[in-house]
Short mmCIF file of N, CA and C in Angstrom, two decimals:
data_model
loop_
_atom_site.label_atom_id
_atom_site.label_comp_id
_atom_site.label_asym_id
_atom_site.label_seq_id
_atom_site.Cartn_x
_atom_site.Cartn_y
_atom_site.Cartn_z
N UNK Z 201 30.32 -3.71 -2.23
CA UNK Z 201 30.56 -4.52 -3.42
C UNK Z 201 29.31 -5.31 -3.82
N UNK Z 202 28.58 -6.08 -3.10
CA UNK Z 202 27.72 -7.00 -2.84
C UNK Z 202 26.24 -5.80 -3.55
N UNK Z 203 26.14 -4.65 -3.26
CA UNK Z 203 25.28 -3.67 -3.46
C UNK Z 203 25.25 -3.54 -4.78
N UNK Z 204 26.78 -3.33 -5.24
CA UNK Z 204 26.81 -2.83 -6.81
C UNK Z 204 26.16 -3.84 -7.79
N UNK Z 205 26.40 -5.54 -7.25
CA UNK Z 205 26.00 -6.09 -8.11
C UNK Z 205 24.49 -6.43 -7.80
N UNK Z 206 24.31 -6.40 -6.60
CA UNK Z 206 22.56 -6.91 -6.34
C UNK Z 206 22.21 -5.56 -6.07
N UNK Z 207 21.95 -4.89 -6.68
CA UNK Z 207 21.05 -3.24 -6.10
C UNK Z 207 20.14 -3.49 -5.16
N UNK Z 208 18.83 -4.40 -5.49
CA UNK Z 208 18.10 -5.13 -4.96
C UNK Z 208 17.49 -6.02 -4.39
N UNK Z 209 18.28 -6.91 -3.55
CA UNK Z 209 18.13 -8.46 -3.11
C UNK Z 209 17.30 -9.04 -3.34
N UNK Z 210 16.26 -8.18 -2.25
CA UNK Z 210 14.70 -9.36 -2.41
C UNK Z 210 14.06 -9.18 -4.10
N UNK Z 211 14.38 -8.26 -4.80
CA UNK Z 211 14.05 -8.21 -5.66
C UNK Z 211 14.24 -8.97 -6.79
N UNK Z 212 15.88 -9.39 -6.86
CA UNK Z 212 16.18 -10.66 -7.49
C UNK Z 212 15.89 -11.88 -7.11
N UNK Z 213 15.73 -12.30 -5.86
CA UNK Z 213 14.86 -13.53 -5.23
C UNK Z 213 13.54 -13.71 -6.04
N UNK Z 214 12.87 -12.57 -5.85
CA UNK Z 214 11.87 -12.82 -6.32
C UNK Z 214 11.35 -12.90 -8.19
N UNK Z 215 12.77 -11.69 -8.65
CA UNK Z 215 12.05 -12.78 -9.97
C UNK Z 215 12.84 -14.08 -9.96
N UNK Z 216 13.70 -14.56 -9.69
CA UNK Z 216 14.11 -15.84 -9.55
C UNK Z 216 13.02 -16.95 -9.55
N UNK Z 217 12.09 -16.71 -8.39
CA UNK Z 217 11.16 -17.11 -7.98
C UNK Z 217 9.81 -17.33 -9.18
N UNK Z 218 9.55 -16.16 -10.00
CA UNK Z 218 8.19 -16.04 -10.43
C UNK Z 218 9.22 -16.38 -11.65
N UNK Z 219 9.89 -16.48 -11.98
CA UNK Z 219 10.75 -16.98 -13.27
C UNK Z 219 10.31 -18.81 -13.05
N UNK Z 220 10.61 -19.36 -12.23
CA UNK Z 220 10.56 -20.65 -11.75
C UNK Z 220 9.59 -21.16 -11.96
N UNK Z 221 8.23 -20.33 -11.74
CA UNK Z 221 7.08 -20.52 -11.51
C UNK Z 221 6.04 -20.60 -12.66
N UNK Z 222 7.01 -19.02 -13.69
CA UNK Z 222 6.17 -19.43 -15.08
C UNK Z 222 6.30 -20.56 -15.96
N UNK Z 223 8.05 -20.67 -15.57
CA UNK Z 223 8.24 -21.90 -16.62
C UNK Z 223 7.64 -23.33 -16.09
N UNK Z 224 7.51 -23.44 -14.79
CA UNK Z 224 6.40 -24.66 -14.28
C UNK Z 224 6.92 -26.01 -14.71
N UNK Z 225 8.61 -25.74 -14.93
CA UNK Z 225 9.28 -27.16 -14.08
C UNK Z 225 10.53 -26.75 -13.87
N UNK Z 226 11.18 -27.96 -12.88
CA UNK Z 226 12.96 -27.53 -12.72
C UNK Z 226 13.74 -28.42 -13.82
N UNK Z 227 14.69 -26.82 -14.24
CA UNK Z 227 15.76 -27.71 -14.69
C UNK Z 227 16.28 -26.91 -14.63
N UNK Z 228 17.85 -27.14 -14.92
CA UNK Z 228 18.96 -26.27 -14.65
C UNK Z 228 19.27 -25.19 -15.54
N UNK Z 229 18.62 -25.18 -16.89
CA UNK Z 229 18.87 -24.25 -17.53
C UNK Z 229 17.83 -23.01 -17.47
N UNK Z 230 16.44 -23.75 -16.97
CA UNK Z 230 15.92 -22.82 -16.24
C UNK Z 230 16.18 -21.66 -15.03
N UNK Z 231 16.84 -22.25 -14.20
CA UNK Z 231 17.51 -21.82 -13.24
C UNK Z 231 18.38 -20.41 -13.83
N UNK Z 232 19.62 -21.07 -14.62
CA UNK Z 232 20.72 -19.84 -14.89
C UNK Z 232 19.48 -19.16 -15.23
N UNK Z 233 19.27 -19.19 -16.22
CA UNK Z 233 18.62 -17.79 -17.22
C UNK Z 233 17.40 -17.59 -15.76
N UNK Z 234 17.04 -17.42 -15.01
CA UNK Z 234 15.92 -17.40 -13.74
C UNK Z 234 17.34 -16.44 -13.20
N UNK Z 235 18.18 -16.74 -12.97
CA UNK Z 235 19.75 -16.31 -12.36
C UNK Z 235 19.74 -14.73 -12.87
N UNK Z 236 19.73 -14.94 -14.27
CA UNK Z 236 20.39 -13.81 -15.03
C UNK Z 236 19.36 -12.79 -15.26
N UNK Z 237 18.32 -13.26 -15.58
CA UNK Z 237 17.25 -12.43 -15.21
C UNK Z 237 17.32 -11.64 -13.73
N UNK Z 238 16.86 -12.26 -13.02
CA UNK Z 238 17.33 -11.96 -11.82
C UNK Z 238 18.16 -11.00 -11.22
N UNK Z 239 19.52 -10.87 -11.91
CA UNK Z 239 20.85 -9.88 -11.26
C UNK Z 239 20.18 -8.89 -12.60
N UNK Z 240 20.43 -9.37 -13.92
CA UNK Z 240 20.63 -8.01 -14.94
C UNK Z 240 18.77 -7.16 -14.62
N UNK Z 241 17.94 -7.49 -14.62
CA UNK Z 241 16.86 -6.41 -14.41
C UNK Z 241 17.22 -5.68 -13.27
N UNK Z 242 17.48 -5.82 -12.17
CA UNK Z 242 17.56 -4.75 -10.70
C UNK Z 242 18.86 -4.08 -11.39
N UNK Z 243 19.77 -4.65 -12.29
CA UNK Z 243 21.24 -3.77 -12.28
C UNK Z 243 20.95 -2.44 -13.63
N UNK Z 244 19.81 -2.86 -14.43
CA UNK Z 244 19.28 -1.75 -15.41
C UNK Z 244 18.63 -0.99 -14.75
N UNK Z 245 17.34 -1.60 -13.84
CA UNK Z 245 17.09 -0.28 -13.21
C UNK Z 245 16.96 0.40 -11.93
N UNK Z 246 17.97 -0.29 -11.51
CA UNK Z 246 18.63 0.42 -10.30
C UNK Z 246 18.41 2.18 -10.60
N UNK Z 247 18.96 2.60 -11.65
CA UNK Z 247 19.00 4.04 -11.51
C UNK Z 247 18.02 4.96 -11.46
N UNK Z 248 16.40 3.91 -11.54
CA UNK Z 248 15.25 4.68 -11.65
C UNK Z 248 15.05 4.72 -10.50
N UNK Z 249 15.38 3.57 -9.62
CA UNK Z 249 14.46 3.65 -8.36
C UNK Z 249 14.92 4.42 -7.24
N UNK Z 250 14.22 5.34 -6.69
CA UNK Z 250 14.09 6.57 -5.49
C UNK Z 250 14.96 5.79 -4.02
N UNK Z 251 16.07 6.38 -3.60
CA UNK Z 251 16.98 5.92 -2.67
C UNK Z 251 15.39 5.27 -1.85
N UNK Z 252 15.91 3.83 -1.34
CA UNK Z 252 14.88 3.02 -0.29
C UNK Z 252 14.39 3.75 0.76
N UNK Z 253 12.91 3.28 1.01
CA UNK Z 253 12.58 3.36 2.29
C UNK Z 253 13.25 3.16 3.60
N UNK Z 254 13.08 4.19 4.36
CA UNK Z 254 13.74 4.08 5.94
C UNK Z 254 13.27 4.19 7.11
N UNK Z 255 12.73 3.01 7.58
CA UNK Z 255 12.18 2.63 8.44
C UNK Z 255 12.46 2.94 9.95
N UNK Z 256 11.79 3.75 10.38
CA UNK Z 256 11.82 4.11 11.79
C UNK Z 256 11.96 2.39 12.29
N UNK Z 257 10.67 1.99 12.59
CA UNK Z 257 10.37 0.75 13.72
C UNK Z 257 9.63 -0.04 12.49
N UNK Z 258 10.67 -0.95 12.37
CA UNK Z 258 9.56 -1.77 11.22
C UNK Z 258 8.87 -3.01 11.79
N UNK Z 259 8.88 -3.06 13.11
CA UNK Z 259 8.86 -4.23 13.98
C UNK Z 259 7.18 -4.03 13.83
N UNK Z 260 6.47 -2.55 13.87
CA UNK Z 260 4.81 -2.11 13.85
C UNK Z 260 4.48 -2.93 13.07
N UNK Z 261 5.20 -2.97 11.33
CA UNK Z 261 4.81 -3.47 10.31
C UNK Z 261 3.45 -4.59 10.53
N UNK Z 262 3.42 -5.41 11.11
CA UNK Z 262 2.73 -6.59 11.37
C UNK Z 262 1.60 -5.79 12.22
N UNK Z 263 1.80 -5.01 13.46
CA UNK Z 263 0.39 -4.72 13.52
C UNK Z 263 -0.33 -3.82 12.73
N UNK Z 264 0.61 -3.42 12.20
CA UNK Z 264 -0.22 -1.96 11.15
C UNK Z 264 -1.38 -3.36 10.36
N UNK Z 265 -0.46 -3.78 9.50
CA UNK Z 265 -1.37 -5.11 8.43
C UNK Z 265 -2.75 -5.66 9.12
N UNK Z 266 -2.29 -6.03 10.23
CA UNK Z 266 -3.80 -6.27 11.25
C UNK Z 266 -4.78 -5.53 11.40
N UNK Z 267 -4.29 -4.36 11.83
CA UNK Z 267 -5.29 -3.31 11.83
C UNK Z 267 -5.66 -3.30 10.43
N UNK Z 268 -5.28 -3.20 9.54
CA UNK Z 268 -5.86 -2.81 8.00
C UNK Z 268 -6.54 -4.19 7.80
N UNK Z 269 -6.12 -5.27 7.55
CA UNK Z 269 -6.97 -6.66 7.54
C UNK Z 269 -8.12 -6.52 8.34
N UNK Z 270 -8.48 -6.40 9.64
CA UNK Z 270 -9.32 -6.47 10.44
C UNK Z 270 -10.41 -5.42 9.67
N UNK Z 271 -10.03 -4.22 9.58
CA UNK Z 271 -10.74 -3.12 8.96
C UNK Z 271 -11.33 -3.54 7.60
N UNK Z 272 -10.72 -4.06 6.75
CA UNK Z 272 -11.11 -4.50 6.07
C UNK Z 272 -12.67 -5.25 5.50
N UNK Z 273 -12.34 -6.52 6.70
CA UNK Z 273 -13.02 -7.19 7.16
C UNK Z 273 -14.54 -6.76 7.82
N UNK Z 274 -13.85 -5.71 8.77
CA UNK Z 274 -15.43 -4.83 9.16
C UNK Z 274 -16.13 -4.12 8.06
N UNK Z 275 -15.14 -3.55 7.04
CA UNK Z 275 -15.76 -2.58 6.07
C UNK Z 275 -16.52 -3.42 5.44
N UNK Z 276 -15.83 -4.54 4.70
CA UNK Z 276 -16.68 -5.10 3.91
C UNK Z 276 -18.10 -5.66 4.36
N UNK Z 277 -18.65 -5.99 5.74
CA UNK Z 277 -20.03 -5.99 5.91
C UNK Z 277 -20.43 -4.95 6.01
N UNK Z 278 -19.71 -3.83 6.27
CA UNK Z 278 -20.85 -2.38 6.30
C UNK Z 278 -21.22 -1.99 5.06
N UNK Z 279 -20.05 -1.90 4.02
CA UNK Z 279 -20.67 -2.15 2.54
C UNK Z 279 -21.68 -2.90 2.24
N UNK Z 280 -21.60 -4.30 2.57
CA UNK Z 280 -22.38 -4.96 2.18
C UNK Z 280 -23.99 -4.79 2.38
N UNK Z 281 -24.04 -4.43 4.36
CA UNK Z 281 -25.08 -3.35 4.33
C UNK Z 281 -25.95 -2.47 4.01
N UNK Z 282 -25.02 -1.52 3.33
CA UNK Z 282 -25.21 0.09 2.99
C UNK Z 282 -26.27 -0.68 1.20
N UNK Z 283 -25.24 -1.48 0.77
CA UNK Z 283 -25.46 -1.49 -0.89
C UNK Z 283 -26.83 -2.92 -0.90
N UNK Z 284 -27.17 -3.20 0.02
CA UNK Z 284 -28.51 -4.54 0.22
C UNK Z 284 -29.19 -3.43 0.82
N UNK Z 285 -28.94 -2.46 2.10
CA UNK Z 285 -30.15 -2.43 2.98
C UNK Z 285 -30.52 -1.11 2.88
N UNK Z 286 -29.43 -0.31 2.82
CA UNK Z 286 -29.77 1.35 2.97
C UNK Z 286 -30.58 1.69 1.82
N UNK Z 287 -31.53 2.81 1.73
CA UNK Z 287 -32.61 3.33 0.60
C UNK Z 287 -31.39 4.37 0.03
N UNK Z 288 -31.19 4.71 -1.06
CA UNK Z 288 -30.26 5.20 -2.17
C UNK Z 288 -30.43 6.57 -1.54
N UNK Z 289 -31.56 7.32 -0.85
CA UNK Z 289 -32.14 8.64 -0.65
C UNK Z 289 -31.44 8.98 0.84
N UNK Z 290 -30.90 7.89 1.99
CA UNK Z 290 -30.31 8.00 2.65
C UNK Z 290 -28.98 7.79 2.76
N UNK Z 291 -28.32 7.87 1.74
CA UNK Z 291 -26.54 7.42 1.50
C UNK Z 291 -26.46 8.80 1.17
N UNK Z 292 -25.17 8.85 2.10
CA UNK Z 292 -24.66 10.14 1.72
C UNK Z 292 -23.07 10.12 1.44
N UNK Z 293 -22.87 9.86 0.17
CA UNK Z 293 -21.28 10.12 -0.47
C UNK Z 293 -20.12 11.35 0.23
N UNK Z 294 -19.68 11.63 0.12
CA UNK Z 294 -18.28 12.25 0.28
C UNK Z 294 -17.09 12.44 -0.15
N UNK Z 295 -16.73 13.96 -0.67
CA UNK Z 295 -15.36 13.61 -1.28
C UNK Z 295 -14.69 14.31 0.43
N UNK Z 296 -12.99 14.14 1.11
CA UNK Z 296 -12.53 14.46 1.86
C UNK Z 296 -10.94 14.28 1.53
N UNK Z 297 -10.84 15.97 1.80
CA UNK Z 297 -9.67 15.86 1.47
C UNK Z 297 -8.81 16.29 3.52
N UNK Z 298 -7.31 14.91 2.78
CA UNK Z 298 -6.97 14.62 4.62
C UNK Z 298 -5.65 15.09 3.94
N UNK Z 299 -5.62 16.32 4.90
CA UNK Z 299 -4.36 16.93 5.22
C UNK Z 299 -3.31 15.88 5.70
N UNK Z 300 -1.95 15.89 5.09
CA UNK Z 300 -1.20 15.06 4.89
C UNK Z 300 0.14 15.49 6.35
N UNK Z 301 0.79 14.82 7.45
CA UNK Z 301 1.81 15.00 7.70
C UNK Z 301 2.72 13.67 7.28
N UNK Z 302 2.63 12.86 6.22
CA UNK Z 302 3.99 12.19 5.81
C UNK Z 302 4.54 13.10 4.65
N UNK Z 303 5.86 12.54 4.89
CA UNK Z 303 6.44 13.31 3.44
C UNK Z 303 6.95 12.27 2.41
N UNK Z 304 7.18 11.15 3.02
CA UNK Z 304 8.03 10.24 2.14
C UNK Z 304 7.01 9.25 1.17
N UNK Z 305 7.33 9.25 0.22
CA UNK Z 305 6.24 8.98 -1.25
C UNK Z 305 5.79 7.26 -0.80
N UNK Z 306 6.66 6.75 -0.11
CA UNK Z 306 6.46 5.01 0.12
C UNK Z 306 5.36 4.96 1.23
N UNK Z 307 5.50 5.75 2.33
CA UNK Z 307 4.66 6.36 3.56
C UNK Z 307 3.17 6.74 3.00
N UNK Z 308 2.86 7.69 2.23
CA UNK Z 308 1.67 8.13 1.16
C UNK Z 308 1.25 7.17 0.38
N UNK Z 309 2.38 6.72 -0.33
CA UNK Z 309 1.99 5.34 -0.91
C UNK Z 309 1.02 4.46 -0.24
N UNK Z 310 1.93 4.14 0.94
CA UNK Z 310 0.97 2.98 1.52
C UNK Z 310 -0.29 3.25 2.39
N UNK Z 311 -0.60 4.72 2.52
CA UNK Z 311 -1.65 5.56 3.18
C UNK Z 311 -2.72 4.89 2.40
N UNK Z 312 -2.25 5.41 0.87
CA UNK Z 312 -3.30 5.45 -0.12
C UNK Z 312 -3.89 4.54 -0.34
N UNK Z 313 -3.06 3.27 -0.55
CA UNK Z 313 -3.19 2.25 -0.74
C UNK Z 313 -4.24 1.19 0.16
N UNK Z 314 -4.18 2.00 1.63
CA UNK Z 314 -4.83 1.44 2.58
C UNK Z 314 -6.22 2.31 2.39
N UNK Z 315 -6.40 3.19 2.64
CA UNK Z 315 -7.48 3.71 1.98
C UNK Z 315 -8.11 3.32 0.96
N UNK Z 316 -7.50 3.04 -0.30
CA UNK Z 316 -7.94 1.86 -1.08
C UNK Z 316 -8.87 1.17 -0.95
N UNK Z 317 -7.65 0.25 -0.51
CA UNK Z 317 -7.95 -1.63 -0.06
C UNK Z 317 -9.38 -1.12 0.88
N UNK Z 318 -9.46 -0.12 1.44
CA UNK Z 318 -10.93 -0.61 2.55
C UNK Z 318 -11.71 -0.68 1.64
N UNK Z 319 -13.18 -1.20 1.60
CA UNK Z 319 -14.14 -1.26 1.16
C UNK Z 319 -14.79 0.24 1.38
N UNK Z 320 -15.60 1.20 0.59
CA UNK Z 320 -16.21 2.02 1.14
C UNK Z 320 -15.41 3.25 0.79
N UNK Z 321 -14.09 3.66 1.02
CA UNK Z 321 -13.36 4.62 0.38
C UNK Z 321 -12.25 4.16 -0.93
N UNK Z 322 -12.39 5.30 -1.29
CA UNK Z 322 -11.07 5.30 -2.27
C UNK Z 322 -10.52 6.49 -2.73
N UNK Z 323 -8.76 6.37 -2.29
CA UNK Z 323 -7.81 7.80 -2.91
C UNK Z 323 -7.57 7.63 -4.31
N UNK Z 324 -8.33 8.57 -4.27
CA UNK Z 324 -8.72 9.60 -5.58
C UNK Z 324 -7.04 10.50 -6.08
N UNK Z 325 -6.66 11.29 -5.41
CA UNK Z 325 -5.66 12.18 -6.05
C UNK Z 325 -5.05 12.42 -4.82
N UNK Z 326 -3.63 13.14 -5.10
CA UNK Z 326 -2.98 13.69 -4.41
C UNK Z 326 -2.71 15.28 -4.84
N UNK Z 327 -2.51 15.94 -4.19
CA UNK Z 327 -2.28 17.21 -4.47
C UNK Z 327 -1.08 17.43 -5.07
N UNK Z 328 -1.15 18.63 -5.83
CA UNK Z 328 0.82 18.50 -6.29
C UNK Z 328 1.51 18.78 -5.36
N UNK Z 329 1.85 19.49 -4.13
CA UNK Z 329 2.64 19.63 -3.26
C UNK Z 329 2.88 18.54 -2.45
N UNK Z 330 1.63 17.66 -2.60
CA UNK Z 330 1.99 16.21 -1.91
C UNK Z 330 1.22 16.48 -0.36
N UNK Z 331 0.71 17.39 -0.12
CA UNK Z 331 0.07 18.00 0.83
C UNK Z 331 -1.11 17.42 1.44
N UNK Z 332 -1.59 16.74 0.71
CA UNK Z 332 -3.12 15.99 1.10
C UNK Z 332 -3.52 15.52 0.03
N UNK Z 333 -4.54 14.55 0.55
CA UNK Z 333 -4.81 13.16 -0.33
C UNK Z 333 -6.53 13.52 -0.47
N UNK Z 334 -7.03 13.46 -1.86
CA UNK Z 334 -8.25 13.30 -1.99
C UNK Z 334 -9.49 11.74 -1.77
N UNK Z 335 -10.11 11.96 -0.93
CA UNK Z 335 -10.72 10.28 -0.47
C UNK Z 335 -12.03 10.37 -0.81
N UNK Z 336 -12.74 9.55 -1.54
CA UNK Z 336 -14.35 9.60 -1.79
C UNK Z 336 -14.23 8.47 -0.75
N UNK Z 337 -16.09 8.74 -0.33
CA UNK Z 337 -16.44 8.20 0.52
C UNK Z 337 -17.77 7.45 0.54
N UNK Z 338 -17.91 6.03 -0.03
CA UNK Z 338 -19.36 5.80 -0.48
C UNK Z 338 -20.50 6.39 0.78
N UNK Z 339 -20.66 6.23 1.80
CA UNK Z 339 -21.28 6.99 2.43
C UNK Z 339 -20.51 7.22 4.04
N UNK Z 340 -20.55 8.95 4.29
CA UNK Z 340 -20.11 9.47 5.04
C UNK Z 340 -20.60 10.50 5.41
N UNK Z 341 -21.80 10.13 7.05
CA UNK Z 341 -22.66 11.10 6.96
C UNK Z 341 -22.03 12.12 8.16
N UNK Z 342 -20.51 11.40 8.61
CA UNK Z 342 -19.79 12.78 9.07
C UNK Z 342 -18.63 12.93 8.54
N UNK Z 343 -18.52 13.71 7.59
CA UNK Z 343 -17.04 13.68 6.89
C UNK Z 343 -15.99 13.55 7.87
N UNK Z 344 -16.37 14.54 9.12
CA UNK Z 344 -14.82 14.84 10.09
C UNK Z 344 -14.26 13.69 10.60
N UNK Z 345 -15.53 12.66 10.72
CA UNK Z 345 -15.03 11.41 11.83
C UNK Z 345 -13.94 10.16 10.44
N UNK Z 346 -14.49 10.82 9.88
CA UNK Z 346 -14.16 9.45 8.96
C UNK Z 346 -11.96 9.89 8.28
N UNK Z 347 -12.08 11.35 8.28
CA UNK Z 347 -10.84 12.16 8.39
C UNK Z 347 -10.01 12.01 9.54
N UNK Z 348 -10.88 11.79 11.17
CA UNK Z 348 -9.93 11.47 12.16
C UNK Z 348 -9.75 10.33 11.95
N UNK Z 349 -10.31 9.07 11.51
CA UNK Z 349 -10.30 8.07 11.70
C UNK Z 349 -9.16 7.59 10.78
N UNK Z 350 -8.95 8.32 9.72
CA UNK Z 350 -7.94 7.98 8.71
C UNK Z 350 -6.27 8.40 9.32
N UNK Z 351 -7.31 9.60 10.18
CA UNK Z 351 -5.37 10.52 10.57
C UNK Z 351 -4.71 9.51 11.75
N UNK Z 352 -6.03 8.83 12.49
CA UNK Z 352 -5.54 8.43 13.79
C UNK Z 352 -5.27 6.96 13.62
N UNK Z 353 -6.25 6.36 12.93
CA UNK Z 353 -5.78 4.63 12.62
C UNK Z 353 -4.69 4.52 11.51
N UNK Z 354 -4.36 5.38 10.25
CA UNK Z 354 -3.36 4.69 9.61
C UNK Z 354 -2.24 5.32 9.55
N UNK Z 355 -2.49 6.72 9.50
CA UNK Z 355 -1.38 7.61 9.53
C UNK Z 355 -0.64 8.25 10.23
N UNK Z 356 -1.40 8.02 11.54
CA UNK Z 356 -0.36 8.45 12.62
C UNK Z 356 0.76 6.82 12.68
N UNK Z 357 -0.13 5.60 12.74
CA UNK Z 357 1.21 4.20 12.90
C UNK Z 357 1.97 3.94 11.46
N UNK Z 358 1.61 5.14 10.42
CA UNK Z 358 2.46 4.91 9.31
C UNK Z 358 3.60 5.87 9.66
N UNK Z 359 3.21 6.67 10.42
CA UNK Z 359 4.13 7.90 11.14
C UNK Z 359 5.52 7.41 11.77
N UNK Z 360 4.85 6.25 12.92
CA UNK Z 360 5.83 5.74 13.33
C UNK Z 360 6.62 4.75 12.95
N UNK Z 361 6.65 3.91 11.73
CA UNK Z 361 6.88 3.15 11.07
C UNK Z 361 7.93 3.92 10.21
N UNK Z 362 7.91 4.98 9.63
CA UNK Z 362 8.60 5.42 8.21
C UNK Z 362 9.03 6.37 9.54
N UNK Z 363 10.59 6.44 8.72
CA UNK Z 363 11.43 7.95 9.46
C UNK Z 363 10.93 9.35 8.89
#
């Protein structure tokens, strides 16, 4: 019952929330209409959104983020490196394409996304079969390592995370 009318929980929390926030004071009539907003957007489009993610062990969640923060963190001085110190004649770019074992679009999603967020790469495309992910690589003077490094740091603990 509770489903039919909230499709989305955290989802109505949260515009509740950023409803609150634009209008930038309390009052109660803020609130309802923050309310109604709230239930009627998740109940329109409930019907677009792809049955939820299903989480093997979502307990990883928190170290996965670490590992990607931390990485982050390292990438961005090696960038910083590469683009102050390296001579333009010794950078060697890379496109790499990483054979894919997730199947679930939220799982890829957040592959990509992490790939992204590092400094230094970025997913480029996906294949249409969903098969593998295209990654440029500002410099990658061994394509293979930088492919294990993707299969073994994000996608194997996105593996265990998503069913």
């Amino acid at each position: 019952m509770i489903r039919r009318i909230l499709p989305h929980p955290f989802m109505t929390l949260m515009l509740i929330a950023i409803w609150m926030m634009l209008v930038n004071r309390w009052a109660v009539g803020s609130l309802v209409f923050a309310i109604m907003l709230g239930i009627a957007i998740p109940l329109i489009t409930a019907p677009y959104w792809p049955d939820s993610a299903r989480y093997r062990r979502p307990g990883k969640i928190p170290a996965f983020l670490g590992i990607v923060v931390w990485d982050i963190i390292k990438a961005n001085i090696a960038v910083s490196r590469i683009v102050l110190f390296m001579p333009r004649d010794q950078l060697r770019p890379a496109w790499i394409s990483i054979p894919l074992e997730l199947t679930q679009p939220e799982a890829i999603s957040a592959l990509a996304a992490t790939i992204t967020l590092t400094p230094g790469t970025v997913s480029c495309d996906l294949s249409e079969d969903g098969g593998s992910l295209l990654v440029h690589c500002l410099h990658a003077p061994e394509p293979q390592d930088v492919l294990d490094e993707i299969k073994t740091r994000y996608e194997s603990r996105l593996k265990e995370i998503f069913a």
